[in-house]
Tab-separated table of N, CA, C and O in Angstrom:
chain	number	residue	atom	x	y	z
A	1	VAL	N	27.859	203.980	-10.615
A	1	VAL	CA	28.110	203.672	-11.911
A	1	VAL	C	27.709	202.165	-12.120
A	1	VAL	O	28.218	201.357	-11.370
A	2	GLU	N	26.739	202.021	-13.002
A	2	GLU	CA	26.429	200.710	-13.178
A	2	GLU	C	27.476	199.503	-13.603
A	2	GLU	O	28.195	199.905	-14.359
A	3	GLY	N	27.375	198.478	-12.746
A	3	GLY	CA	28.620	197.556	-13.134
A	3	GLY	C	29.752	197.882	-12.538
A	3	GLY	O	30.780	197.026	-12.686
A	4	ARG	N	30.153	198.970	-11.881
A	4	ARG	CA	31.400	199.435	-11.502
A	4	ARG	C	31.260	200.041	-10.165
A	4	ARG	O	31.939	201.091	-9.920
A	5	PRO	N	30.660	199.460	-9.249
A	5	PRO	CA	30.457	200.125	-8.052
A	5	PRO	C	31.614	200.406	-7.140
A	5	PRO	O	31.714	201.546	-6.581
A	6	ALA	N	32.575	199.543	-7.182
A	6	ALA	CA	33.811	199.723	-6.636
A	6	ALA	C	34.600	200.938	-6.973
A	6	ALA	O	35.214	201.745	-6.279
A	7	VAL	N	34.529	201.097	-8.274
A	7	VAL	CA	35.248	202.092	-9.092
A	7	VAL	C	34.892	203.483	-8.554
A	7	VAL	O	35.305	204.412	-8.225
A	8	ALA	N	33.408	203.571	-8.799
A	8	ALA	CA	32.648	204.632	-8.497
A	8	ALA	C	32.880	204.982	-6.833
A	8	ALA	O	33.080	206.456	-6.745
A	9	GLY	N	32.907	204.156	-6.046
A	9	GLY	CA	33.024	204.310	-4.680
A	9	GLY	C	34.337	205.063	-4.338
A	9	GLY	O	34.595	205.761	-3.539
A	10	GLY	N	35.409	204.363	-5.193
A	10	GLY	CA	36.921	204.875	-4.820
A	10	GLY	C	36.871	206.439	-5.443
A	10	GLY	O	37.449	207.351	-4.743
A	11	ILE	N	36.272	206.714	-6.445
A	11	ILE	CA	36.332	207.933	-7.129
A	11	ILE	C	35.626	208.869	-6.039
A	11	ILE	O	36.111	210.065	-5.828
A	12	ALA	N	34.465	208.497	-5.616
A	12	ALA	CA	33.614	209.476	-4.695
A	12	ALA	C	34.472	209.665	-3.313
A	12	ALA	O	34.439	210.805	-2.923
A	13	ASP	N	34.924	208.675	-2.941
A	13	ASP	CA	35.946	208.889	-1.546
A	13	ASP	C	37.140	209.845	-1.736
A	13	ASP	O	37.222	210.735	-1.127
A	14	GLY	N	37.799	209.549	-2.988
A	14	GLY	CA	38.801	210.571	-3.243
A	14	GLY	C	38.354	211.948	-3.466
A	14	GLY	O	39.081	212.997	-2.963
A	15	LEU	N	37.248	212.176	-4.292
A	15	LEU	CA	36.658	213.543	-4.445
A	15	LEU	C	36.168	214.257	-2.963
A	15	LEU	O	36.565	215.339	-2.738
A	16	GLN	N	35.670	213.440	-2.188
A	16	GLN	CA	35.311	213.891	-0.958
A	16	GLN	C	36.535	214.322	-0.123
A	16	GLN	O	36.539	215.438	0.546
A	17	ARG	N	37.678	213.658	-0.054
A	17	ARG	CA	38.651	213.961	0.544
A	17	ARG	C	39.472	215.286	-0.022
A	17	ARG	O	39.995	216.174	0.740
A	18	ALA	N	39.519	215.387	-1.226
A	18	ALA	CA	39.884	216.630	-1.803
A	18	ALA	C	39.352	217.686	-1.572
A	18	ALA	O	39.767	218.785	-1.279
A	19	ARG	N	37.769	217.579	-1.722
A	19	ARG	CA	36.991	218.720	-1.265
A	19	ARG	C	36.969	219.138	0.062
A	19	ARG	O	36.882	220.426	0.459
A	20	GLN	N	37.209	218.229	1.035
A	20	GLN	CA	37.374	218.530	2.523
A	20	GLN	C	38.742	219.364	2.755
A	20	GLN	O	38.840	220.041	3.489
A	21	GLY	N	39.619	218.998	1.925
A	21	GLY	CA	40.905	219.861	1.951
A	21	GLY	C	40.846	221.159	1.187
A	21	GLY	O	41.867	221.700	1.035
A	22	GLY	N	39.808	221.403	0.684
A	22	GLY	CA	39.727	222.760	-0.136
A	22	GLY	C	40.129	222.772	-1.660
A	22	GLY	O	40.340	223.750	-2.085
A	23	VAL	N	40.269	221.541	-2.124
A	23	VAL	CA	40.687	221.419	-3.383
A	23	VAL	C	39.328	221.213	-4.285
A	23	VAL	O	38.574	220.433	-4.156
A	24	ALA	N	39.411	222.129	-5.324
A	24	ALA	CA	38.181	221.744	-6.378
A	24	ALA	C	38.594	220.682	-7.148
A	24	ALA	O	39.550	220.758	-7.957
A	25	ALA	N	37.676	219.601	-7.141
A	25	ALA	CA	38.101	218.320	-8.070
A	25	ALA	C	36.784	217.811	-8.504
A	25	ALA	O	35.755	217.921	-7.975
A	26	THR	N	37.041	216.999	-9.788
A	26	THR	CA	36.013	216.588	-10.474
A	26	THR	C	36.458	215.101	-10.793
A	26	THR	O	37.641	214.794	-10.832
A	27	GLY	N	35.615	213.950	-11.028
A	27	GLY	CA	36.086	212.816	-11.389
A	27	GLY	C	34.987	212.201	-12.338
A	27	GLY	O	33.862	212.543	-12.355
A	28	GLU	N	35.400	211.129	-13.251
A	28	GLU	CA	34.379	210.489	-14.080
A	28	GLU	C	34.821	209.018	-14.263
A	28	GLU	O	36.060	208.625	-13.975
A	29	VAL	N	33.953	208.170	-14.476
A	29	VAL	CA	34.183	206.811	-14.787
A	29	VAL	C	34.049	206.587	-16.282
A	29	VAL	O	32.907	207.019	-16.643
A	30	LEU	N	35.208	206.118	-17.019
A	30	LEU	CA	35.075	206.220	-18.400
A	30	LEU	C	35.457	204.705	-18.877
A	30	LEU	O	36.029	204.162	-18.064
A	31	VAL	N	34.904	204.253	-19.979
A	31	VAL	CA	35.252	203.011	-20.511
A	31	VAL	C	36.049	203.060	-21.655
A	31	VAL	O	35.698	203.942	-22.757
A	32	GLY	N	37.112	202.150	-21.852
A	32	GLY	CA	37.948	202.240	-22.966
A	32	GLY	C	39.306	202.088	-22.534
A	32	GLY	O	39.771	201.935	-21.505
A	33	ALA	N	40.329	202.418	-23.649
A	33	ALA	CA	41.659	202.561	-23.331
A	33	ALA	C	42.050	203.603	-22.433
A	33	ALA	O	41.752	204.673	-22.370
A	34	ALA	N	42.573	203.255	-21.217
A	34	ALA	CA	42.619	204.159	-20.058
A	34	ALA	C	43.336	205.395	-20.257
A	34	ALA	O	42.841	206.471	-20.092
A	35	ALA	N	44.560	205.198	-20.858
A	35	ALA	CA	45.339	206.526	-21.119
A	35	ALA	C	44.773	207.318	-22.052
A	35	ALA	O	44.634	208.505	-21.832
A	36	ALA	N	44.265	206.813	-23.016
A	36	ALA	CA	43.471	207.758	-24.068
A	36	ALA	C	42.271	208.417	-23.489
A	36	ALA	O	42.031	209.562	-23.845
A	37	GLN	N	41.496	207.761	-22.722
A	37	GLN	CA	40.384	208.069	-22.056
A	37	GLN	C	40.797	209.250	-21.020
A	37	GLN	O	40.159	210.343	-20.967
A	38	ILE	N	41.807	209.065	-20.180
A	38	ILE	CA	42.355	210.211	-19.296
A	38	ILE	C	42.705	211.365	-20.092
A	38	ILE	O	42.440	212.485	-19.821
A	39	LEU	N	43.492	211.204	-20.984
A	39	LEU	CA	44.068	212.432	-21.927
A	39	LEU	C	42.913	213.216	-22.383
A	39	LEU	O	42.949	214.281	-22.463
A	40	GLU	N	41.962	212.383	-23.005
A	40	GLU	CA	40.866	213.312	-23.768
A	40	GLU	C	40.013	213.998	-22.609
A	40	GLU	O	39.557	215.128	-22.821
A	41	ALA	N	39.398	213.282	-21.637
A	41	ALA	CA	38.864	214.002	-20.504
A	41	ALA	C	39.652	215.164	-19.939
A	41	ALA	O	39.228	216.143	-19.570
A	42	SER	N	40.961	215.077	-19.744
A	42	SER	CA	41.703	216.216	-19.266
A	42	SER	C	41.702	217.386	-20.260
A	42	SER	O	41.802	218.527	-19.864
A	43	ARG	N	41.814	217.080	-21.710
A	43	ARG	CA	41.753	218.225	-22.468
A	43	ARG	C	40.406	218.771	-22.566
A	43	ARG	O	40.283	219.993	-22.699
A	44	ARG	N	39.174	218.019	-22.603
A	44	ARG	CA	37.963	218.295	-22.575
A	44	ARG	C	37.758	219.383	-21.330
A	44	ARG	O	36.807	220.234	-21.465
A	45	GLN	N	38.067	218.958	-20.292
A	45	GLN	CA	37.811	219.823	-19.017
A	45	GLN	C	38.928	220.858	-18.868
A	45	GLN	O	38.779	221.409	-17.673
A	46	SER	N	40.084	221.128	-19.613
A	46	SER	CA	40.887	221.796	-19.215
A	46	SER	C	41.579	221.681	-17.957
A	46	SER	O	41.833	222.653	-17.152
A	47	ALA	N	41.808	220.488	-17.589
A	47	ALA	CA	42.516	220.131	-16.322
A	47	ALA	C	43.925	220.835	-16.069
A	47	ALA	O	44.543	221.055	-16.904
A	48	ASP	N	44.058	221.135	-14.634
A	48	ASP	CA	45.257	221.962	-14.285
A	48	ASP	C	46.200	220.599	-13.755
A	48	ASP	O	47.326	220.970	-13.935
A	49	LEU	N	45.737	219.616	-13.431
A	49	LEU	CA	46.327	218.633	-12.745
A	49	LEU	C	45.888	217.184	-12.842
A	49	LEU	O	44.560	217.286	-12.544
A	50	LEU	N	46.691	216.267	-13.152
A	50	LEU	CA	46.094	214.819	-13.135
A	50	LEU	C	46.719	214.088	-12.012
A	50	LEU	O	48.046	214.244	-11.882
A	51	VAL	N	46.041	213.278	-11.068
A	51	VAL	CA	46.743	212.721	-10.239
A	51	VAL	C	46.611	211.154	-10.563
A	51	VAL	O	45.301	210.743	-10.480
A	52	LEU	N	47.540	210.497	-10.744
A	52	LEU	CA	47.633	209.064	-11.025
A	52	LEU	C	48.259	208.185	-10.056
A	52	LEU	O	49.563	208.636	-9.695
A	53	GLU	N	47.974	207.014	-9.991
A	53	GLU	CA	48.705	206.037	-9.245
A	53	GLU	C	49.831	205.565	-10.285
A	53	GLU	O	49.580	205.234	-11.396
A	54	ARG	N	51.059	205.367	-9.702
A	54	ARG	CA	52.252	204.748	-10.657
A	54	ARG	C	51.898	203.717	-11.452
A	54	ARG	O	51.180	202.620	-10.825
A	55	GLY	N	52.151	203.366	-12.550
A	55	GLY	CA	52.019	202.164	-13.341
A	55	GLY	C	52.113	202.618	-14.850
A	55	GLY	O	52.597	203.548	-15.376
A	56	SER	N	51.686	201.494	-15.644
A	56	SER	CA	51.958	201.675	-17.078
A	56	SER	C	51.006	202.668	-17.863
A	56	SER	O	51.386	203.480	-18.669
A	57	VAL	N	49.657	202.767	-17.058
A	57	VAL	CA	48.881	203.889	-17.656
A	57	VAL	C	49.423	205.404	-17.434
A	57	VAL	O	49.322	206.233	-18.124
A	58	ALA	N	49.823	205.508	-16.218
A	58	ALA	CA	50.441	206.690	-15.869
A	58	ALA	C	51.723	207.139	-16.739
A	58	ALA	O	51.876	208.169	-17.095
A	59	HIS	N	52.475	205.985	-17.023
A	59	HIS	CA	53.750	206.373	-17.821
A	59	HIS	C	53.188	206.771	-19.306
A	59	HIS	O	53.725	207.768	-19.836
A	60	GLN	N	52.130	206.338	-19.752
A	60	GLN	CA	51.658	206.685	-21.085
A	60	GLN	C	51.083	208.124	-21.042
A	60	GLN	O	51.231	208.834	-22.088
A	61	VAL	N	50.296	208.274	-19.738
A	61	VAL	CA	49.647	209.653	-19.696
A	61	VAL	C	50.838	210.814	-19.572
A	61	VAL	O	50.584	211.811	-20.266
A	62	THR	N	51.906	210.334	-18.694
A	62	THR	CA	52.857	211.583	-18.581
A	62	THR	C	53.593	212.057	-19.864
A	62	THR	O	53.918	213.102	-19.879
A	63	GLY	N	53.603	211.233	-20.809
A	63	GLY	CA	54.302	211.534	-21.997
A	63	GLY	C	53.482	212.355	-23.006
A	63	GLY	O	53.976	213.105	-23.961
A	64	HIS	N	52.141	212.426	-22.597
A	64	HIS	CA	51.205	213.116	-23.573
A	64	HIS	C	50.289	214.054	-22.823
A	64	HIS	O	49.588	214.678	-23.605
A	65	ALA	N	50.349	214.228	-21.640
A	65	ALA	CA	49.285	215.161	-21.036
A	65	ALA	C	49.718	216.606	-21.226
A	65	ALA	O	50.944	217.039	-21.459
A	66	GLU	N	48.980	217.499	-21.438
A	66	GLU	CA	48.795	218.884	-21.582
A	66	GLU	C	48.947	219.767	-20.230
A	66	GLU	O	48.800	220.958	-20.226
A	67	CYS	N	49.036	218.946	-19.085
A	67	CYS	CA	48.937	219.617	-17.895
A	67	CYS	C	49.985	218.939	-16.992
A	67	CYS	O	50.268	217.689	-17.252
A	68	ALA	N	49.875	219.299	-15.570
A	68	ALA	CA	50.898	218.662	-14.767
A	68	ALA	C	50.303	217.367	-14.315
A	68	ALA	O	48.990	217.121	-14.397
A	69	VAL	N	51.259	216.350	-14.187
A	69	VAL	CA	50.788	215.078	-13.824
A	69	VAL	C	51.373	214.731	-12.352
A	69	VAL	O	52.693	214.800	-12.384
A	70	LEU	N	50.622	214.418	-11.166
A	70	LEU	CA	51.141	213.986	-9.967
A	70	LEU	C	51.143	212.464	-9.911
A	70	LEU	O	50.122	211.979	-9.972
A	71	LEU	N	52.263	211.829	-9.636
A	71	LEU	CA	52.187	210.376	-9.717
A	71	LEU	C	52.296	210.044	-8.026
A	71	LEU	O	53.042	210.463	-7.373
A	72	THR	N	51.404	209.094	-7.642
A	72	THR	CA	51.242	208.777	-6.369
A	72	THR	C	51.793	207.248	-6.207
A	72	THR	O	51.873	206.511	-6.976
A	73	PRO	N	52.202	206.838	-5.175
A	73	PRO	CA	52.802	205.326	-4.934
A	73	PRO	C	51.552	204.613	-5.120
A	73	PRO	O	50.319	204.811	-4.845
A	74	GLU	N	51.865	203.285	-5.339
A	74	GLU	CA	50.875	202.124	-5.440
A	74	GLU	C	50.209	202.224	-4.091
A	74	GLU	O	50.753	201.926	-2.954
A	75	THR	N	48.742	201.812	-3.988
A	75	THR	CA	47.882	201.824	-2.888
A	75	THR	C	48.194	200.488	-2.023
A	75	THR	O	48.612	199.564	-2.818
A	76	ALA	N	48.113	200.630	-0.809
A	76	ALA	CA	48.451	199.377	-0.067
A	76	ALA	C	47.502	198.194	-0.319
A	76	ALA	O	47.761	197.101	-0.367
A	77	SER	N	46.200	198.485	-0.719
A	77	SER	CA	45.166	197.581	-1.094
A	77	SER	C	45.730	196.666	-2.286
A	77	SER	O	45.533	195.475	-2.317
A	78	LYS	N	46.191	197.348	-3.193
A	78	LYS	CA	46.764	196.692	-4.356
A	78	LYS	C	47.997	195.994	-3.876
A	78	LYS	O	48.231	194.696	-4.625
A	79	LYS	N	49.034	196.402	-3.204
A	79	LYS	CA	50.110	195.648	-2.872
A	79	LYS	C	49.694	194.565	-2.092
A	79	LYS	O	50.262	193.244	-2.243
A	80	ASP	N	48.782	194.570	-1.150
A	80	ASP	CA	48.236	193.241	-0.487
A	80	ASP	C	47.680	192.412	-1.463
A	80	ASP	O	47.930	191.076	-1.297
A	81	ALA	N	47.001	192.634	-2.464
A	81	ALA	CA	46.267	191.688	-3.253
A	81	ALA	C	47.250	191.122	-4.351
A	81	ALA	O	47.158	190.004	-4.673
A	82	SER	N	48.557	191.708	-4.523
A	82	SER	CA	49.446	191.115	-5.360
A	82	SER	C	50.441	189.955	-4.737
A	82	SER	O	51.273	189.603	-5.200
A	83	THR	N	50.372	189.872	-3.311
A	83	THR	CA	51.257	189.022	-2.506
A	83	THR	C	50.520	187.849	-2.492
A	83	THR	O	49.324	187.610	-2.403
């Protein structure tokens, strides 16, 4: 993804791990208000499950999602960066 290689790389890594585990998964890099973009994409794709890291965006999404939402703990790399 132009201008966002770290984001695209993280998505690609997560998708690869999911597929290796036998999970059919898709991912996109979208620009704009995160919660609104996630909700719109999940509706457009008729998502069965959203997997989000805990935080303010996840809080906004869980209140409006039309599918199940799985919240994961904050990643170690983010914890390290905030200290």
